[in-house]
Amino acid sequence: IVLLYLSAYAAFGYYHLVTQKAAFVYLIILVAQAAGLAVLYNAQAIAVMALIGGFLAPVLLRSDRDQYRSFFGYLALLDVGALAMPKHWLGLNSLAFGGTHFLFWMWYGENYHPRKLAAVMTFHTGIFLIFLFSAVGRRLFRRESATIEDLLLLPANAFVFFATAYFFLNPQYHDWMGLLAIGMAVIYAGTSKLLLDRKATTEHEMLAMIGIALTFVTVAIPIQLKANWITIAWAMQALMTLWVAIRIGSTRLLITSY
């Protein structure tokens, strides 16, 4: 499996024997085959080996040309393969998340240029949505309960994406950063309501999503406002949180509002 990953990546990124489209078709087939073998043998080791081999491919076979678009697509494909496993093995999702961001920042240190900003933000938005949709899909369609790993990845995915977006966009688009934080809050509040309406979430997961949404609202205020308006906005947020806590009878949310 590892050798096939290396071969597919080398054929395009190193030797330039195949087109980008052909290389991605090969990689899709290999990801599917590795997933199939792991499921067939019920072997977490095969799944982990395939994923690690996939992450090692661009490290071991770097070329002088910065094929950053194919590199980003390759990482996204690996994540989709890992998250699409029928069996939810402990640690696999975390390995995919950590490996993806580790390789990205390795690439950033050597190859980033401002003209690649659009591709970078498209990549990070895609990775964020892949992990978010994976979590939602497992609740809605597989009816899987959230594990401790899921509860840790939920805020990690949100805040890593926001911190990365803020890092890249803030120098030129500071006026929009507050809106970005509010957008993140809306996404997690909406996701929480969707899962709650379908009765596909636990209390801990729902509170985690509400906590993430409230955190983004809290962060948006000092980003977007100045001076006394920050204090006024935070006071209004606390009052609204208190009202919601009383309406739903949540002691934890009541404490949070105080």
Short mmCIF file of C-alpha atoms in Angstrom, two decimals:
data_model
loop_
_atom_site.label_atom_id
_atom_site.label_comp_id
_atom_site.label_asym_id
_atom_site.label_seq_id
_atom_site.Cartn_x
_atom_site.Cartn_y
_atom_site.Cartn_z
CA ILE A 1 0.00 0.00 0.00
CA VAL A 2 2.76 2.43 0.96
CA LEU A 3 4.72 1.69 -2.22
CA LEU A 4 1.65 2.22 -4.37
CA TYR A 5 1.04 5.59 -2.71
CA LEU A 6 4.64 6.61 -3.38
CA SER A 7 4.44 5.40 -6.97
CA ALA A 8 1.25 7.32 -7.75
CA TYR A 9 2.60 10.54 -6.26
CA ALA A 10 6.00 10.15 -7.96
CA ALA A 11 4.45 9.50 -11.37
CA PHE A 12 2.98 13.01 -11.35
CA GLY A 13 4.93 15.14 -8.86
CA TYR A 14 8.44 13.79 -9.46
CA TYR A 15 8.74 12.14 -12.87
CA HIS A 16 5.83 13.97 -14.57
CA LEU A 17 4.73 10.81 -16.37
CA VAL A 18 0.99 11.34 -15.92
CA THR A 19 -1.36 14.29 -15.82
CA GLN A 20 -2.76 15.74 -12.61
CA LYS A 21 -6.19 14.30 -13.32
CA ALA A 22 -4.80 10.80 -13.92
CA ALA A 23 -2.72 10.94 -10.73
CA PHE A 24 -5.79 11.84 -8.65
CA VAL A 25 -7.76 8.98 -10.21
CA TYR A 26 -4.97 6.59 -9.19
CA LEU A 27 -4.95 8.01 -5.66
CA ILE A 28 -8.71 7.68 -5.33
CA ILE A 29 -8.43 4.02 -6.31
CA LEU A 30 -5.60 3.43 -3.83
CA VAL A 31 -7.44 5.12 -0.97
CA ALA A 32 -10.49 2.97 -1.71
CA GLN A 33 -8.39 -0.20 -1.89
CA ALA A 34 -6.62 0.55 1.39
CA ALA A 35 -9.94 1.28 3.07
CA GLY A 36 -11.39 -1.92 1.66
CA LEU A 37 -8.49 -4.03 2.96
CA ALA A 38 -8.73 -2.44 6.40
CA VAL A 39 -12.46 -3.15 6.56
CA LEU A 40 -12.07 -6.65 5.08
CA TYR A 41 -9.55 -7.69 7.73
CA ASN A 42 -11.06 -5.44 10.42
CA ALA A 43 -7.51 -4.18 10.87
CA GLN A 44 -6.87 -0.72 12.27
CA ALA A 45 -3.16 -1.25 11.62
CA ILE A 46 -3.72 -1.40 7.86
CA ALA A 47 -5.76 1.79 7.95
CA VAL A 48 -3.09 3.59 9.99
CA MET A 49 -0.30 2.24 7.76
CA ALA A 50 -2.07 3.42 4.61
CA LEU A 51 -2.68 6.86 6.09
CA ILE A 52 0.91 7.29 7.33
CA GLY A 53 2.22 6.11 3.96
CA GLY A 54 0.01 8.66 2.27
CA PHE A 55 1.39 11.47 4.43
CA LEU A 56 4.99 10.34 3.86
CA ALA A 57 4.66 10.40 0.06
CA PRO A 58 4.97 14.18 -0.45
CA VAL A 59 7.73 14.37 2.18
CA LEU A 60 9.93 11.69 0.66
CA LEU A 61 9.37 12.69 -2.97
CA ARG A 62 9.60 16.45 -2.98
CA SER A 63 10.60 18.03 -6.26
CA ASP A 64 11.99 21.43 -7.23
CA ARG A 65 8.63 22.50 -8.61
CA ASP A 66 6.01 23.60 -6.10
CA GLN A 67 2.93 21.67 -7.22
CA TYR A 68 0.90 23.22 -4.44
CA ARG A 69 -2.54 22.71 -6.00
CA SER A 70 -1.98 18.98 -6.46
CA PHE A 71 -0.42 18.83 -2.99
CA PHE A 72 -3.49 20.42 -1.39
CA GLY A 73 -5.84 18.16 -3.33
CA TYR A 74 -3.79 15.14 -2.34
CA LEU A 75 -4.06 15.97 1.39
CA ALA A 76 -7.79 16.58 1.10
CA LEU A 77 -8.20 13.21 -0.61
CA LEU A 78 -6.31 11.45 2.18
CA ASP A 79 -8.60 13.03 4.77
CA VAL A 80 -11.71 11.98 2.87
CA GLY A 81 -10.39 8.42 2.70
CA ALA A 82 -9.62 8.32 6.42
CA LEU A 83 -12.95 9.83 7.48
CA ALA A 84 -14.99 7.64 5.09
CA MET A 85 -13.95 4.42 6.83
CA PRO A 86 -17.07 2.39 7.71
CA LYS A 87 -15.50 1.51 11.06
CA HIS A 88 -14.71 4.38 13.41
CA TRP A 89 -11.26 3.48 14.73
CA LEU A 90 -9.92 5.49 17.65
CA GLY A 91 -7.11 7.86 16.68
CA LEU A 92 -7.51 7.65 12.90
CA ASN A 93 -9.33 10.97 12.56
CA SER A 94 -6.83 12.70 14.84
CA LEU A 95 -3.96 11.30 12.77
CA ALA A 96 -5.57 12.64 9.60
CA PHE A 97 -6.19 16.06 11.16
CA GLY A 98 -2.73 16.40 12.69
CA GLY A 99 -0.89 15.04 9.65
CA THR A 100 -2.69 17.39 7.28
CA HIS A 101 -1.90 20.53 9.24
CA PHE A 102 1.67 19.43 9.97
CA LEU A 103 2.42 18.93 6.28
CA PHE A 104 0.72 22.21 5.36
CA TRP A 105 2.90 24.25 7.73
CA MET A 106 5.99 22.43 6.46
CA TRP A 107 4.99 23.54 2.97
CA TYR A 108 4.26 27.07 4.22
CA GLY A 109 7.76 27.49 5.64
CA GLU A 110 9.38 26.62 2.32
CA ASN A 111 7.01 27.65 -0.46
CA TYR A 112 4.37 30.17 0.59
CA HIS A 113 3.92 33.34 -1.43
CA PRO A 114 1.05 35.87 -1.15
CA ARG A 115 -0.09 35.05 -4.69
CA LYS A 116 -1.00 31.57 -3.41
CA LEU A 117 -3.41 32.99 -0.80
CA ALA A 118 -6.58 32.00 -2.69
CA ALA A 119 -5.43 28.39 -3.03
CA VAL A 120 -4.40 28.25 0.63
CA MET A 121 -7.75 29.55 1.87
CA THR A 122 -9.66 27.23 -0.46
CA PHE A 123 -7.66 24.31 0.92
CA HIS A 124 -8.22 25.20 4.58
CA THR A 125 -11.91 25.86 4.02
CA GLY A 126 -12.21 22.46 2.36
CA ILE A 127 -10.39 20.67 5.20
CA PHE A 128 -12.59 22.42 7.77
CA LEU A 129 -15.77 21.40 5.94
CA ILE A 130 -14.56 17.82 5.40
CA PHE A 131 -14.07 17.25 9.13
CA LEU A 132 -17.28 19.09 10.07
CA PHE A 133 -19.43 17.22 7.52
CA SER A 134 -17.84 13.93 8.56
CA ALA A 135 -18.88 14.48 12.18
CA VAL A 136 -22.41 15.54 11.19
CA GLY A 137 -22.75 12.64 8.75
CA ARG A 138 -21.80 10.05 11.35
CA ARG A 139 -24.49 11.42 13.67
CA LEU A 140 -27.25 11.75 11.06
CA PHE A 141 -26.72 8.65 8.90
CA ARG A 142 -24.76 6.17 11.01
CA ARG A 143 -26.28 7.24 14.34
CA GLU A 144 -22.87 6.93 15.99
CA SER A 145 -22.40 8.47 19.42
CA ALA A 146 -19.68 11.06 19.87
CA THR A 147 -16.48 9.76 21.46
CA ILE A 148 -14.00 11.76 23.53
CA GLU A 149 -11.87 12.06 20.39
CA ASP A 150 -14.84 13.54 18.50
CA LEU A 151 -15.51 16.06 21.27
CA LEU A 152 -11.86 17.16 21.17
CA LEU A 153 -11.68 17.36 17.37
CA LEU A 154 -14.86 19.44 17.20
CA PRO A 155 -13.37 22.61 18.75
CA ALA A 156 -9.89 21.86 17.37
CA ASN A 157 -11.21 21.89 13.80
CA ALA A 158 -13.11 25.13 14.39
CA PHE A 159 -10.41 27.11 16.14
CA VAL A 160 -7.50 25.89 14.01
CA PHE A 161 -9.40 26.97 10.89
CA PHE A 162 -10.30 30.36 12.36
CA ALA A 163 -6.75 30.98 13.63
CA THR A 164 -5.31 30.04 10.24
CA ALA A 165 -7.81 32.21 8.36
CA TYR A 166 -7.12 35.11 10.72
CA PHE A 167 -3.36 34.69 10.24
CA PHE A 168 -3.59 34.84 6.46
CA LEU A 169 -6.46 37.30 5.96
CA ASN A 170 -6.12 39.80 8.80
CA PRO A 171 -3.30 41.91 7.28
CA GLN A 172 -5.42 42.81 4.24
CA TYR A 173 -9.00 42.15 5.37
CA HIS A 174 -9.12 43.07 9.06
CA ASP A 175 -12.55 44.71 8.74
CA TRP A 176 -14.04 41.33 7.76
CA MET A 177 -12.55 39.26 10.59
CA GLY A 178 -15.42 39.97 12.97
CA LEU A 179 -17.87 38.84 10.32
CA LEU A 180 -15.84 35.65 9.86
CA ALA A 181 -16.12 34.92 13.59
CA ILE A 182 -19.88 35.52 13.50
CA GLY A 183 -20.14 33.24 10.46
CA MET A 184 -18.36 30.47 12.39
CA ALA A 185 -20.77 30.98 15.29
CA VAL A 186 -23.76 30.68 12.95
CA ILE A 187 -22.36 27.47 11.42
CA TYR A 188 -21.98 25.75 14.80
CA ALA A 189 -25.25 27.05 16.21
CA GLY A 190 -27.02 25.84 13.06
CA THR A 191 -25.28 22.46 13.19
CA SER A 192 -26.28 22.05 16.82
CA LYS A 193 -29.92 22.82 16.02
CA LEU A 194 -29.90 20.43 13.05
CA LEU A 195 -28.60 17.54 15.14
CA LEU A 196 -30.93 18.41 18.01
CA ASP A 197 -33.99 18.47 15.75
CA ARG A 198 -33.01 15.05 14.35
CA LYS A 199 -32.29 13.75 17.87
CA ALA A 200 -28.85 12.74 16.63
CA THR A 201 -26.63 14.31 19.27
CA THR A 202 -25.76 13.98 22.94
CA GLU A 203 -25.96 16.66 25.60
CA HIS A 204 -22.17 16.97 25.77
CA GLU A 205 -21.81 17.40 22.01
CA MET A 206 -24.66 19.92 21.85
CA LEU A 207 -23.15 21.96 24.68
CA ALA A 208 -19.75 21.80 22.99
CA MET A 209 -21.19 23.25 19.78
CA ILE A 210 -23.07 25.96 21.68
CA GLY A 211 -19.86 26.73 23.57
CA ILE A 212 -17.95 27.05 20.31
CA ALA A 213 -20.62 29.36 18.88
CA LEU A 214 -20.59 31.56 22.01
CA THR A 215 -16.80 31.71 21.95
CA PHE A 216 -16.79 32.95 18.37
CA VAL A 217 -19.39 35.61 19.20
CA THR A 218 -17.25 36.68 22.16
CA VAL A 219 -14.12 36.83 19.99
CA ALA A 220 -15.88 38.78 17.23
CA ILE A 221 -16.69 41.67 19.57
CA PRO A 222 -13.12 42.87 20.35
CA ILE A 223 -12.05 42.16 16.76
CA GLN A 224 -14.74 44.35 15.23
CA LEU A 225 -15.46 46.99 17.91
CA LYS A 226 -13.40 49.48 19.89
CA ALA A 227 -13.29 51.03 23.35
CA ASN A 228 -16.59 51.16 25.29
CA TRP A 229 -18.52 49.36 22.58
CA ILE A 230 -16.65 46.17 23.48
CA THR A 231 -17.92 46.35 27.07
CA ILE A 232 -21.45 47.15 25.94
CA ALA A 233 -21.52 44.28 23.44
CA TRP A 234 -20.15 41.79 25.98
CA ALA A 235 -22.80 42.90 28.50
CA MET A 236 -25.53 42.37 25.91
CA GLN A 237 -24.13 38.94 25.09
CA ALA A 238 -24.12 37.98 28.78
CA LEU A 239 -27.74 39.12 29.12
CA MET A 240 -28.81 37.10 26.07
CA THR A 241 -26.96 34.04 27.38
CA LEU A 242 -28.71 34.43 30.74
CA TRP A 243 -32.12 34.61 29.02
CA VAL A 244 -31.41 31.47 26.97
CA ALA A 245 -30.16 29.64 30.08
CA ILE A 246 -33.40 30.43 31.93
CA ARG A 247 -35.55 29.43 28.94
CA ILE A 248 -33.90 26.00 28.47
CA GLY A 249 -33.17 25.43 32.16
CA SER A 250 -29.43 24.87 31.74
CA THR A 251 -27.39 25.36 34.91
CA ARG A 252 -24.10 25.27 33.02
CA LEU A 253 -25.22 27.97 30.60
CA LEU A 254 -26.47 30.01 33.57
CA ILE A 255 -22.99 29.82 35.14
CA THR A 256 -21.45 30.76 31.78
CA SER A 257 -23.65 33.86 31.54
CA TYR A 258 -22.60 34.99 35.03
#
